mmCIF file of C-alpha atoms in Angstrom:
data_model
loop_
_atom_site.group_PDB
_atom_site.id
_atom_site.type_symbol
_atom_site.label_atom_id
_atom_site.label_comp_id
_atom_site.label_asym_id
_atom_site.label_seq_id
_atom_site.Cartn_x
_atom_site.Cartn_y
_atom_site.Cartn_z
ATOM 1 C CA MET A 25 -40.248 -25.736 105.231
ATOM 2 C CA ILE A 26 -41.801 -28.759 106.864
ATOM 3 C CA LYS A 27 -43.430 -27.420 110.143
ATOM 4 C CA ILE A 28 -42.964 -30.501 112.547
ATOM 5 C CA LEU A 29 -44.704 -31.390 116.190
ATOM 6 C CA ILE A 30 -43.009 -34.291 118.400
ATOM 7 C CA ALA A 31 -45.512 -36.493 120.853
ATOM 8 C CA ASP A 32 -43.786 -38.237 123.611
ATOM 9 C CA ASP A 33 -43.910 -38.609 127.071
ATOM 10 C CA GLN A 34 -40.010 -38.437 127.632
ATOM 11 C CA ALA A 35 -38.564 -35.058 127.722
ATOM 12 C CA MET A 36 -35.265 -36.817 126.338
ATOM 13 C CA VAL A 37 -37.054 -37.963 123.411
ATOM 14 C CA ARG A 38 -39.037 -35.001 122.441
ATOM 15 C CA GLU A 39 -35.393 -32.543 122.821
ATOM 16 C CA GLY A 40 -32.857 -35.132 120.882
ATOM 17 C CA PHE A 41 -35.158 -35.628 118.340
ATOM 18 C CA GLY A 42 -36.299 -31.887 117.962
ATOM 19 C CA ALA A 43 -32.911 -30.893 118.062
ATOM 20 C CA LEU A 44 -31.935 -32.952 115.185
ATOM 21 C CA LEU A 45 -34.853 -31.831 113.058
ATOM 22 C CA ALA A 46 -34.285 -28.533 113.870
ATOM 23 C CA ALA A 47 -30.962 -28.698 112.552
ATOM 24 C CA GLN A 48 -32.365 -29.638 108.889
ATOM 25 C CA PRO A 49 -32.277 -26.639 106.387
ATOM 26 C CA ASP A 50 -36.013 -27.697 105.421
ATOM 27 C CA MET A 51 -37.434 -28.273 108.957
ATOM 28 C CA LEU A 52 -38.981 -26.448 111.593
ATOM 29 C CA VAL A 53 -40.377 -27.553 115.042
ATOM 30 C CA VAL A 54 -43.481 -25.894 115.630
ATOM 31 C CA GLY A 55 -43.729 -27.719 119.251
ATOM 32 C CA ASP A 56 -43.721 -30.607 121.124
ATOM 33 C CA ALA A 57 -46.590 -32.641 123.818
ATOM 34 C CA PRO A 58 -46.098 -34.782 126.678
ATOM 35 C CA ASP A 59 -49.397 -36.505 125.883
ATOM 36 C CA GLY A 60 -51.736 -37.338 123.417
ATOM 37 C CA GLU A 61 -54.673 -34.679 124.437
ATOM 38 C CA THR A 62 -51.970 -31.959 124.593
ATOM 39 C CA ALA A 63 -50.620 -33.326 120.885
ATOM 40 C CA VAL A 64 -54.332 -32.905 119.316
ATOM 41 C CA ALA A 65 -54.469 -29.101 121.346
ATOM 42 C CA ARG A 66 -50.818 -28.167 120.107
ATOM 43 C CA SER A 67 -51.711 -29.694 116.147
ATOM 44 C CA ARG A 68 -55.043 -27.899 115.825
ATOM 45 C CA ALA A 69 -53.585 -24.430 117.153
ATOM 46 C CA LEU A 70 -49.868 -24.655 115.263
ATOM 47 C CA ASP A 71 -51.302 -26.511 112.160
ATOM 48 C CA PRO A 72 -47.409 -28.411 111.693
ATOM 49 C CA ASP A 73 -47.575 -30.454 108.317
ATOM 50 C CA VAL A 74 -45.802 -33.847 110.218
ATOM 51 C CA VAL A 75 -46.819 -34.745 113.566
ATOM 52 C CA LEU A 76 -43.993 -37.536 115.482
ATOM 53 C CA MET A 77 -46.550 -39.425 117.264
ATOM 54 C CA ASP A 78 -45.490 -41.783 119.650
ATOM 55 C CA ILE A 79 -48.217 -44.101 120.987
ATOM 56 C CA ARG A 80 -47.992 -45.294 124.307
ATOM 57 C CA MET A 81 -48.579 -41.744 126.408
ATOM 58 C CA PRO A 82 -50.790 -40.571 129.356
ATOM 59 C CA VAL A 83 -54.022 -38.939 129.285
ATOM 60 C CA LEU A 84 -54.590 -39.603 125.204
ATOM 61 C CA ASP A 85 -52.967 -42.732 123.371
ATOM 62 C CA GLY A 86 -51.260 -41.968 120.001
ATOM 63 C CA ILE A 87 -53.859 -43.904 118.618
ATOM 64 C CA GLU A 88 -56.325 -41.968 119.536
ATOM 65 C CA ALA A 89 -54.893 -38.621 119.200
ATOM 66 C CA THR A 90 -54.152 -39.838 115.332
ATOM 67 C CA ARG A 91 -57.940 -41.094 115.067
ATOM 68 C CA ARG A 92 -59.094 -37.052 115.835
ATOM 69 C CA LEU A 93 -56.146 -35.733 113.687
ATOM 70 C CA ALA A 94 -57.830 -37.296 110.760
ATOM 71 C CA GLY A 95 -57.547 -35.166 107.570
ATOM 72 C CA GLY A 96 -54.598 -32.569 109.211
ATOM 73 C CA PRO A 97 -51.712 -33.313 109.546
ATOM 74 C CA LYS A 98 -49.476 -36.736 108.378
ATOM 75 C CA ILE A 99 -48.868 -38.982 111.301
ATOM 76 C CA LEU A 100 -45.225 -40.833 111.527
ATOM 77 C CA ILE A 101 -45.851 -43.013 114.502
ATOM 78 C CA LEU A 102 -42.627 -43.527 116.971
ATOM 79 C CA THR A 103 -42.391 -47.129 118.451
ATOM 80 C CA THR A 104 -40.042 -49.297 120.744
ATOM 81 C CA PHE A 105 -41.221 -52.356 119.410
ATOM 82 C CA ASP A 106 -41.736 -53.349 115.352
ATOM 83 C CA LEU A 107 -44.536 -55.662 116.055
ATOM 84 C CA ASP A 108 -47.108 -54.170 117.855
ATOM 85 C CA ASP A 109 -51.110 -53.959 117.695
ATOM 86 C CA TYR A 110 -50.828 -50.351 119.082
ATOM 87 C CA VAL A 111 -49.108 -49.821 115.557
ATOM 88 C CA TYR A 112 -51.672 -51.426 113.768
ATOM 89 C CA GLU A 113 -54.129 -49.851 114.837
ATOM 90 C CA ALA A 114 -52.613 -46.778 114.522
ATOM 91 C CA LEU A 115 -52.017 -46.884 110.940
ATOM 92 C CA ARG A 116 -55.689 -48.034 110.617
ATOM 93 C CA ALA A 117 -56.262 -44.976 112.246
ATOM 94 C CA GLY A 118 -55.146 -42.500 109.501
ATOM 95 C CA ALA A 119 -50.973 -42.648 110.478
ATOM 96 C CA SER A 120 -48.759 -42.821 107.432
ATOM 97 C CA GLY A 121 -46.119 -45.005 108.795
ATOM 98 C CA PHE A 122 -43.920 -45.698 111.458
ATOM 99 C CA LEU A 123 -40.806 -45.777 112.784
ATOM 100 C CA LEU A 124 -38.799 -47.337 115.360
ATOM 101 C CA LYS A 125 -37.304 -45.050 117.980
ATOM 102 C CA ASP A 126 -33.445 -46.550 117.779
ATOM 103 C CA ALA A 127 -33.524 -45.818 114.068
ATOM 104 C CA PRO A 128 -30.644 -43.948 112.734
ATOM 105 C CA SER A 129 -30.813 -40.317 112.858
ATOM 106 C CA ALA A 130 -30.678 -40.281 109.030
ATOM 107 C CA ASP A 131 -33.586 -42.805 108.582
ATOM 108 C CA LEU A 132 -36.136 -40.116 110.914
ATOM 109 C CA ILE A 133 -35.024 -37.461 109.071
ATOM 110 C CA ASN A 134 -35.316 -39.250 105.728
ATOM 111 C CA ALA A 135 -39.114 -40.775 107.487
ATOM 112 C CA VAL A 136 -40.242 -37.029 108.142
ATOM 113 C CA ARG A 137 -39.440 -35.688 104.186
ATOM 114 C CA VAL A 138 -40.946 -38.405 103.106
ATOM 115 C CA VAL A 139 -44.343 -38.628 104.889
ATOM 116 C CA ALA A 140 -44.116 -34.711 104.141
ATOM 117 C CA ALA A 141 -44.226 -35.187 100.581
ATOM 118 C CA GLY A 142 -47.310 -37.443 100.877
ATOM 119 C CA ASP A 143 -46.184 -40.558 100.225
ATOM 120 C CA ALA A 144 -46.480 -43.546 103.035
ATOM 121 C CA LEU A 145 -43.552 -44.836 104.964
ATOM 122 C CA LEU A 146 -43.418 -48.164 103.324
ATOM 123 C CA ALA A 147 -40.373 -48.784 102.235
ATOM 124 C CA PRO A 148 -39.014 -50.971 105.355
ATOM 125 C CA SER A 149 -39.909 -54.681 104.995
ATOM 126 C CA VAL A 150 -41.712 -54.534 108.772
ATOM 127 C CA THR A 151 -44.105 -51.869 107.938
ATOM 128 C CA ARG A 152 -45.592 -54.614 105.056
ATOM 129 C CA ARG A 153 -44.607 -57.768 107.845
ATOM 130 C CA LEU A 154 -46.545 -55.577 110.444
ATOM 131 C CA ILE A 155 -49.688 -55.165 108.694
ATOM 132 C CA ALA A 156 -49.999 -58.518 107.084
ATOM 133 C CA GLU A 157 -49.460 -60.102 110.601
ATOM 134 C CA PHE A 158 -52.098 -58.364 112.287
ATOM 135 C CA ALA A 159 -54.603 -58.253 109.047
ATOM 136 C CA ALA A 160 -54.062 -62.441 109.261
ATOM 137 C CA ARG A 161 -54.642 -62.778 113.252
ATOM 138 C CA LYS A 162 -57.725 -60.693 112.407
ATOM 139 C CA GLY A 163 -59.346 -62.485 109.356
ATOM 140 C CA ALA A 164 -60.232 -61.047 106.230
ATOM 141 C CA ARG A 165 -63.705 -58.842 106.253
ATOM 142 C CA PRO A 166 -66.396 -59.856 103.796
ATOM 143 C CA ARG A 167 -65.125 -59.058 99.835
ATOM 144 C CA PRO A 168 -66.687 -55.212 99.640
ATOM 145 C CA ALA A 169 -68.517 -55.035 96.838
ATOM 146 C CA ALA A 170 -66.860 -51.633 96.009
ATOM 147 C CA LEU A 171 -64.002 -53.522 95.067
ATOM 148 C CA ASN A 172 -65.847 -54.397 92.203
ATOM 149 C CA ALA A 173 -65.612 -51.034 91.041
ATOM 150 C CA LEU A 174 -61.877 -51.633 90.424
ATOM 151 C CA THR A 175 -60.831 -52.037 86.440
ATOM 152 C CA PRO A 176 -58.323 -55.094 86.266
ATOM 153 C CA ARG A 177 -55.263 -52.609 86.410
ATOM 154 C CA GLU A 178 -56.429 -50.511 89.466
ATOM 155 C CA THR A 179 -56.662 -54.490 91.024
ATOM 156 C CA ASP A 180 -52.994 -54.887 90.286
ATOM 157 C CA VAL A 181 -51.890 -51.283 90.948
ATOM 158 C CA LEU A 182 -53.207 -51.908 94.605
ATOM 159 C CA ARG A 183 -51.408 -55.515 94.605
ATOM 160 C CA LEU A 184 -48.377 -54.082 94.122
ATOM 161 C CA ILE A 185 -49.045 -51.105 96.132
ATOM 162 C CA ALA A 186 -49.378 -53.657 98.675
ATOM 163 C CA ARG A 187 -46.320 -55.341 97.877
ATOM 164 C CA GLY A 188 -44.757 -52.341 99.104
ATOM 165 C CA MET A 189 -44.003 -51.207 95.900
ATOM 166 C CA SER A 190 -43.097 -47.500 94.968
ATOM 167 C CA ASN A 191 -44.810 -45.776 92.100
ATOM 168 C CA GLN A 192 -41.452 -46.320 89.982
ATOM 169 C CA GLU A 193 -41.218 -49.925 90.825
ATOM 170 C CA ILE A 194 -44.959 -50.524 89.951
ATOM 171 C CA ALA A 195 -44.469 -49.017 85.999
ATOM 172 C CA ASP A 196 -41.596 -50.719 85.460
ATOM 173 C CA GLU A 197 -43.539 -54.221 86.774
ATOM 174 C CA LEU A 198 -46.374 -53.276 84.544
ATOM 175 C CA VAL A 199 -44.918 -51.583 81.720
ATOM 176 C CA VAL A 200 -45.754 -48.192 81.597
ATOM 177 C CA ALA A 201 -45.149 -44.675 82.448
ATOM 178 C CA GLU A 202 -44.608 -43.600 86.279
ATOM 179 C CA GLN A 203 -47.578 -40.727 85.989
ATOM 180 C CA THR A 204 -49.626 -43.594 84.559
ATOM 181 C CA VAL A 205 -49.046 -45.685 87.954
ATOM 182 C CA LYS A 206 -49.975 -42.063 89.783
ATOM 183 C CA SER A 207 -53.263 -41.623 88.158
ATOM 184 C CA HIS A 208 -54.028 -45.111 89.014
ATOM 185 C CA VAL A 209 -53.298 -44.504 92.501
ATOM 186 C CA GLY A 210 -55.218 -41.165 93.244
ATOM 187 C CA ARG A 211 -58.219 -42.821 91.651
ATOM 188 C CA ILE A 212 -57.828 -46.209 94.103
ATOM 189 C CA LEU A 213 -57.740 -43.641 96.980
ATOM 190 C CA THR A 214 -60.696 -41.643 95.830
ATOM 191 C CA LYS A 215 -62.683 -44.644 95.588
ATOM 192 C CA PHE A 216 -62.408 -45.939 98.896
ATOM 193 C CA ASP A 217 -61.889 -42.289 100.805
ATOM 194 C CA LEU A 218 -58.413 -43.720 101.633
ATOM 195 C CA ARG A 219 -55.951 -41.471 103.184
ATOM 196 C CA ASP A 220 -52.916 -42.301 101.567
ATOM 197 C CA ARG A 221 -50.809 -45.536 100.621
ATOM 198 C CA ALA A 222 -50.275 -46.797 104.328
ATOM 199 C CA GLN A 223 -54.133 -47.253 104.277
ATOM 200 C CA ALA A 224 -54.497 -48.478 100.853
ATOM 201 C CA VAL A 225 -52.121 -51.554 102.221
ATOM 202 C CA VAL A 226 -54.259 -52.009 104.931
ATOM 203 C CA PHE A 227 -57.618 -52.368 103.022
ATOM 204 C CA ALA A 228 -55.677 -54.462 100.608
ATOM 205 C CA TYR A 229 -55.088 -56.826 103.128
ATOM 206 C CA GLU A 230 -57.988 -56.339 105.182
ATOM 207 C CA THR A 231 -60.669 -57.244 102.157
ATOM 208 C CA GLY A 232 -58.698 -59.711 100.837
ATOM 209 C CA LEU A 233 -57.903 -58.770 97.785
ATOM 210 C CA VAL A 234 -54.005 -59.368 98.712
ATOM 211 C CA VAL A 235 -53.353 -62.466 101.000
ATOM 212 C CA PRO A 236 -50.778 -62.387 104.110
ATOM 213 C CA GLY A 237 -47.695 -65.255 103.226
#
């Protein structure tokens, strides 16, 4: 069972999402929270696998709540606007992806499963567009010497991750086995202490390894 906590300052949103997800045979809604501070406290007490995290909440916003929960549950950001500085900062803080609140129900259900499985929710092109836009706005940081630790093949894999490709798509592109790609991805995340593919995409843009556009 995927244990879920829903953090949103609107009761109707919490109740609606909660009813939808609780109806799934592989999901269990263990609690909810009306603000970020409560979300952090209840996450630590209830140990959910996934937290649906609204960004703009009272007391403590979703970005800081995400930052405080780093290393804990997977965070799926819920937002009303797809191009939002706060969404970008939440991805940098450790969120595994984001979803628009008006997305179809099937998308929300799928998003929870994807994030719970350890994958980043990067399939929607808007996610890559958002990361690229705000990375360009901030400007690339000086190229870290640590990038020299990447092998040529790991560099290729990281660039393709930044394009939003799945492991199978990368395997097809590089003509290697999918398991080989998984091994490369694991080494990339370890070398740069990145939590998941979402942070790898942000890292690739901000270090200038991938140029927006």
